[in-house]
């Protein structure tokens, strides 16, 4: 999380845009600070603020602040909150992930004619946690750098599309049922940051539930990595190396999140601490969406190519359909 000198300009830009969006939200409460930040970022990032000097700082702002926000969210929860997901909530995530990976493999082989390794990258990115999952899987299947970059771009763009669609769609499908809306967002959207960003466009309660569902997916990353290593018929040595990476496959913010939930369950934290945690988490959510908007370039869309973009968007649609069926069946 160390900030380099060349990243400061991009970080300052994102913070200014986030503060401005929070101020403008007072006049446009229905859009909200998160929505305003994303819209302004998308417009400015492709017009006035295209300087390369901003790039690394904007990417930093998209990744790290939201991780702190997720970690802090643990201080506002207890085991009782998590228990509300129930065994059916866990089953929903596991079954959904298996079905998504199977769908990606079948589509990749019979419809879009991509390699097995490309399908694995797409499967990991869509089923687990976007670019982080792709980065974890790529080494154990010896994927090409170009394949990895294409998968990251496609999965990220699919997540952005869902970010725009799901706030309204979940309202239509589930009304004001926050747990079900959180399940849809947390069970389908690709990256952790995009999950929080999408849920933030709905309401804070949905952010909580969506984050819980998403973290269940993140915790299963190690299973996906080891499974894909085996599918790729790697040597025993490579599988053992993947197993050695188990600890790093559990991000620090997941560990901190769980630790704070345990602490808050054992001894209730003061209201002041809850308020600070919620305020910071909310602001970091605005920062995340401002950075996502600034970071989404038309050139990235172009580089993904028609075939992979179509692949990604079809998978995204299948994710939503499968999640809806499972939510109606299990939750």
XYZ file of C-alpha atoms in Angstrom:
331
model
C 0.000 0.000 0.000
C 3.093 2.219 -0.023
C 2.543 5.421 -2.031
C 5.185 6.339 -4.590
C 6.068 9.919 -5.422
C 4.589 9.733 -8.924
C 1.237 8.509 -7.541
C 0.428 11.568 -5.468
C -0.996 13.653 -8.325
C -3.504 10.923 -9.238
C -4.456 10.315 -5.610
C -5.006 14.018 -4.954
C -7.130 14.223 -8.104
C -9.343 11.341 -6.923
C -9.712 12.834 -3.426
C -10.691 16.250 -4.836
C -13.242 14.629 -7.141
C -14.601 12.590 -4.198
C -14.963 15.631 -1.951
C -16.647 17.555 -4.778
C -19.032 14.650 -5.399
C -19.900 14.463 -1.693
C -20.726 18.186 -1.765
C -22.808 17.946 -4.957
C -24.742 15.028 -3.447
C -26.448 17.537 -1.134
C -28.140 19.004 -4.209
C -28.683 15.686 -6.004
C -29.479 13.232 -3.181
C -31.177 10.697 -5.474
C -27.974 10.238 -7.456
C -25.769 10.217 -4.347
C -22.085 10.962 -3.927
C -21.074 7.559 -5.311
C -23.095 7.957 -8.498
C -21.879 11.513 -9.055
C -18.260 10.456 -8.490
C -18.538 7.662 -11.044
C -20.223 9.844 -13.676
C -17.774 12.722 -13.260
C -14.827 10.321 -13.278
C -16.026 8.620 -16.458
C -16.516 11.931 -18.284
C -13.383 13.711 -17.074
C -11.178 10.627 -17.346
C -11.900 10.403 -21.068
C -11.779 14.138 -21.838
C -9.927 16.684 -19.697
C -8.016 14.450 -17.262
C -6.232 12.043 -19.583
C -2.637 12.872 -18.606
C -0.493 9.771 -18.043
C 0.863 11.356 -14.852
C -2.484 10.636 -13.145
C -2.677 6.945 -14.148
C -0.725 5.176 -11.397
C -2.279 7.269 -8.623
C -5.802 6.659 -9.926
C -5.131 2.894 -10.062
C -3.827 3.026 -6.482
C -6.991 4.871 -5.413
C -9.194 2.252 -7.027
C -7.528 -0.633 -5.185
C -6.337 0.301 -1.695
C -8.757 2.759 -0.016
C -11.722 0.448 -0.562
C -9.774 -2.386 1.080
C -9.425 -0.211 4.192
C -13.134 0.574 3.981
C -14.036 -3.114 3.821
C -11.760 -3.899 6.768
C -13.378 -1.127 8.840
C -16.834 -2.434 7.961
C -16.066 -5.444 10.151
C -16.173 -3.199 13.224
C -19.851 -2.458 12.548
C -20.883 -6.133 12.376
C -21.326 -9.025 14.785
C -21.703 -12.771 14.355
C -25.441 -12.218 14.639
C -25.378 -10.144 11.443
C -23.389 -12.786 9.595
C -25.663 -15.505 10.965
C -28.525 -13.782 9.162
C -27.044 -15.089 5.875
C -27.622 -18.643 7.128
C -26.469 -21.923 5.625
C -28.557 -21.156 2.557
C -26.536 -17.991 1.995
C -23.308 -19.979 1.985
C -24.877 -22.602 -0.285
C -25.971 -19.850 -2.664
C -22.396 -18.592 -3.065
C -20.812 -22.050 -3.469
C -23.390 -23.324 -5.976
C -23.336 -20.032 -7.884
C -19.540 -20.118 -8.204
C -19.533 -23.712 -9.454
C -22.225 -22.971 -12.035
C -20.466 -19.819 -13.253
C -17.140 -21.598 -13.735
C -18.884 -24.464 -15.547
C -20.734 -21.983 -17.776
C -17.515 -20.144 -18.618
C -15.771 -23.403 -19.549
C -18.649 -24.543 -21.776
C -19.066 -21.165 -23.482
C -15.331 -20.803 -23.952
C -14.991 -24.209 -25.586
C -18.135 -24.505 -27.701
C -19.264 -20.933 -28.427
C -16.385 -18.448 -28.264
C -13.628 -20.972 -29.086
C -11.037 -19.721 -26.599
C -8.294 -21.782 -24.975
C -8.724 -23.656 -21.705
C -6.302 -21.273 -19.982
C -8.258 -18.248 -21.193
C -11.440 -19.865 -19.870
C -9.773 -20.466 -16.496
C -8.788 -16.806 -16.251
C -12.309 -15.690 -17.169
C -13.820 -18.244 -14.790
C -11.699 -17.090 -11.861
C -12.281 -13.406 -12.556
C -16.057 -13.754 -12.836
C -16.644 -16.373 -10.153
C -14.342 -14.993 -7.458
C -12.957 -11.468 -7.358
C -12.043 -9.941 -10.680
C -8.441 -8.997 -11.441
C -7.186 -10.249 -8.051
C -8.388 -13.774 -8.822
C -6.944 -13.607 -12.337
C -3.590 -12.535 -10.898
C -3.680 -15.480 -8.459
C -4.611 -18.066 -11.095
C -2.321 -16.874 -13.928
C 0.987 -18.177 -12.444
C -0.259 -21.674 -11.623
C -1.590 -22.254 -15.171
C 1.311 -20.518 -16.953
C -0.963 -18.153 -18.862
C 0.375 -15.609 -21.335
C 0.609 -11.989 -20.236
C -1.611 -10.874 -23.127
C -4.280 -13.403 -22.130
C -4.131 -12.173 -18.544
C -4.448 -8.516 -19.555
C -7.346 -9.245 -21.902
C -9.158 -11.223 -19.213
C -8.639 -8.444 -16.662
C -9.964 -5.794 -19.060
C -12.984 -7.896 -20.055
C -13.908 -8.877 -16.499
C -13.489 -5.282 -15.290
C -15.719 -3.951 -18.067
C -18.353 -6.576 -17.302
C -18.243 -5.490 -13.666
C -18.674 -1.872 -14.724
C -21.706 -2.815 -16.808
C -23.256 -4.594 -13.823
C -22.445 -1.576 -11.656
C -24.668 0.529 -13.892
C -27.453 -2.047 -14.235
C -27.859 -3.832 -10.886
C -28.986 -0.946 -8.633
C -32.164 -0.522 -10.685
C -32.535 -4.195 -11.636
C -32.340 -5.484 -8.046
C -34.992 -2.961 -7.037
C -37.278 -4.303 -9.756
C -36.602 -7.956 -8.894
C -36.514 -7.786 -5.087
C -38.111 -4.486 -4.089
C -36.699 -3.192 -0.804
C -35.441 -6.572 0.429
C -31.895 -5.583 1.349
C -30.535 -9.100 1.951
C -31.695 -10.327 -1.458
C -30.366 -7.233 -3.207
C -27.081 -7.678 -1.355
C -26.970 -11.335 -2.394
C -27.405 -10.423 -6.064
C -24.711 -7.743 -5.965
C -22.286 -9.686 -3.758
C -22.841 -12.902 -5.682
C -22.383 -11.542 -9.206
C -20.272 -8.389 -9.465
C -16.645 -9.114 -10.262
C -14.191 -7.102 -8.138
C -14.493 -6.272 -4.445
C -14.391 -2.554 -5.188
C -17.127 -2.832 -7.798
C -19.304 -4.798 -5.369
C -19.056 -2.058 -2.747
C -19.526 0.612 -5.406
C -22.632 -1.050 -6.832
C -24.162 -1.624 -3.401
C -23.368 1.971 -2.379
C -25.620 3.150 -5.211
C -28.486 1.349 -3.425
C -28.096 1.945 0.337
C -25.678 1.300 3.254
C -27.483 -1.842 4.418
C -27.076 -3.445 1.014
C -23.378 -2.541 1.187
C -23.103 -4.606 4.376
C -24.826 -7.696 2.987
C -23.191 -7.464 -0.436
C -19.778 -7.269 1.237
C -20.513 -10.356 3.322
C -21.566 -12.379 0.284
C -18.565 -11.123 -1.673
C -16.103 -12.027 1.078
C -17.435 -15.587 1.017
C -16.395 -15.703 -2.640
C -12.962 -14.236 -1.848
C -12.378 -16.841 0.853
C -12.919 -19.589 -1.728
C -10.181 -18.240 -4.008
C -7.633 -20.753 -2.713
C -9.948 -23.625 -3.708
C -10.325 -22.220 -7.222
C -6.571 -21.702 -7.663
C -5.678 -25.238 -6.577
C -8.505 -26.732 -8.662
C -7.376 -24.893 -11.791
C -3.777 -25.962 -11.178
C -4.970 -29.576 -11.119
C -7.149 -29.134 -14.216
C -4.174 -27.684 -16.049
C -2.318 -30.924 -15.230
C 0.575 -29.113 -13.621
C 3.363 -31.086 -11.955
C 3.137 -31.951 -8.258
C 5.831 -29.366 -7.641
C 3.644 -26.598 -9.080
C 0.650 -27.721 -7.035
C 2.791 -27.667 -3.902
C 3.964 -24.149 -4.769
C 0.342 -23.085 -5.143
C -0.446 -24.597 -1.764
C 2.381 -22.577 -0.227
C 0.588 -19.440 -1.443
C -2.496 -20.197 0.626
C -1.769 -17.527 3.203
C -1.339 -14.783 0.585
C -4.618 -15.789 -1.038
C -6.444 -14.448 1.995
C -6.062 -10.655 1.609
C -5.192 -8.612 4.675
C -8.534 -6.808 4.590
C -10.438 -10.114 4.826
C -8.381 -11.125 7.868
C -8.840 -7.677 9.464
C -12.552 -7.700 8.653
C -13.002 -11.055 10.413
C -10.872 -9.945 13.382
C -12.979 -6.807 13.884
C -16.211 -8.805 13.644
C -14.887 -11.129 16.362
C -13.853 -8.162 18.524
C -17.192 -6.412 18.102
C -19.037 -9.649 18.914
C -17.038 -10.295 22.095
C -17.078 -6.730 23.375
C -19.348 -4.210 21.698
C -17.309 -1.326 20.328
C -18.464 2.195 21.288
C -20.912 4.066 19.072
C -18.232 6.627 18.274
C -16.038 3.918 16.757
C -18.978 2.642 14.696
C -19.678 6.161 13.424
C -16.063 6.767 12.407
C -15.848 3.374 10.699
C -19.081 3.931 8.745
C -18.071 7.470 7.750
C -14.662 6.372 6.498
C -16.070 3.315 4.719
C -18.647 5.491 2.998
C -16.073 8.055 1.859
C -13.696 5.350 0.639
C -16.618 3.999 -1.388
C -16.913 7.401 -3.086
C -13.145 7.399 -3.690
C -13.412 3.934 -5.213
C -16.134 4.935 -7.678
C -14.359 8.168 -8.623
C -11.234 6.130 -9.412
C -13.200 3.472 -11.313
C -14.735 6.187 -13.475
C -11.407 7.902 -14.122
C -9.728 4.580 -14.860
C -12.261 3.300 -17.405
C -10.835 4.369 -20.765
C -12.401 3.856 -24.167
C -9.069 2.417 -25.311
C -9.441 -0.418 -22.786
C -12.811 -1.311 -24.270
C -11.294 -1.308 -27.748
C -8.327 -3.497 -26.771
C -10.563 -6.201 -25.327
C -11.874 -6.977 -28.782
C -15.357 -7.953 -29.900
C -15.000 -11.676 -29.154
C -13.796 -11.323 -25.580
C -16.173 -8.479 -24.809
C -19.050 -10.599 -26.073
C -17.757 -13.515 -23.992
C -17.591 -11.326 -20.885
C -21.004 -9.751 -21.331
C -22.704 -13.107 -22.002
C -21.100 -14.508 -18.848
C -22.259 -11.440 -16.917
C -25.837 -11.980 -18.097
C -25.670 -15.669 -17.136
C -24.341 -14.713 -13.687
C -27.353 -12.498 -13.063
C -29.835 -15.104 -14.317
C -28.286 -17.918 -12.255
C -28.094 -15.720 -9.163
C -31.761 -14.758 -9.520
C -32.817 -18.412 -9.785
C -30.681 -19.447 -6.803
C -31.805 -16.498 -4.676
C -35.450 -17.351 -5.345
C -34.733 -21.012 -4.575
C -32.485 -20.732 -1.515
C -33.023 -17.353 0.170
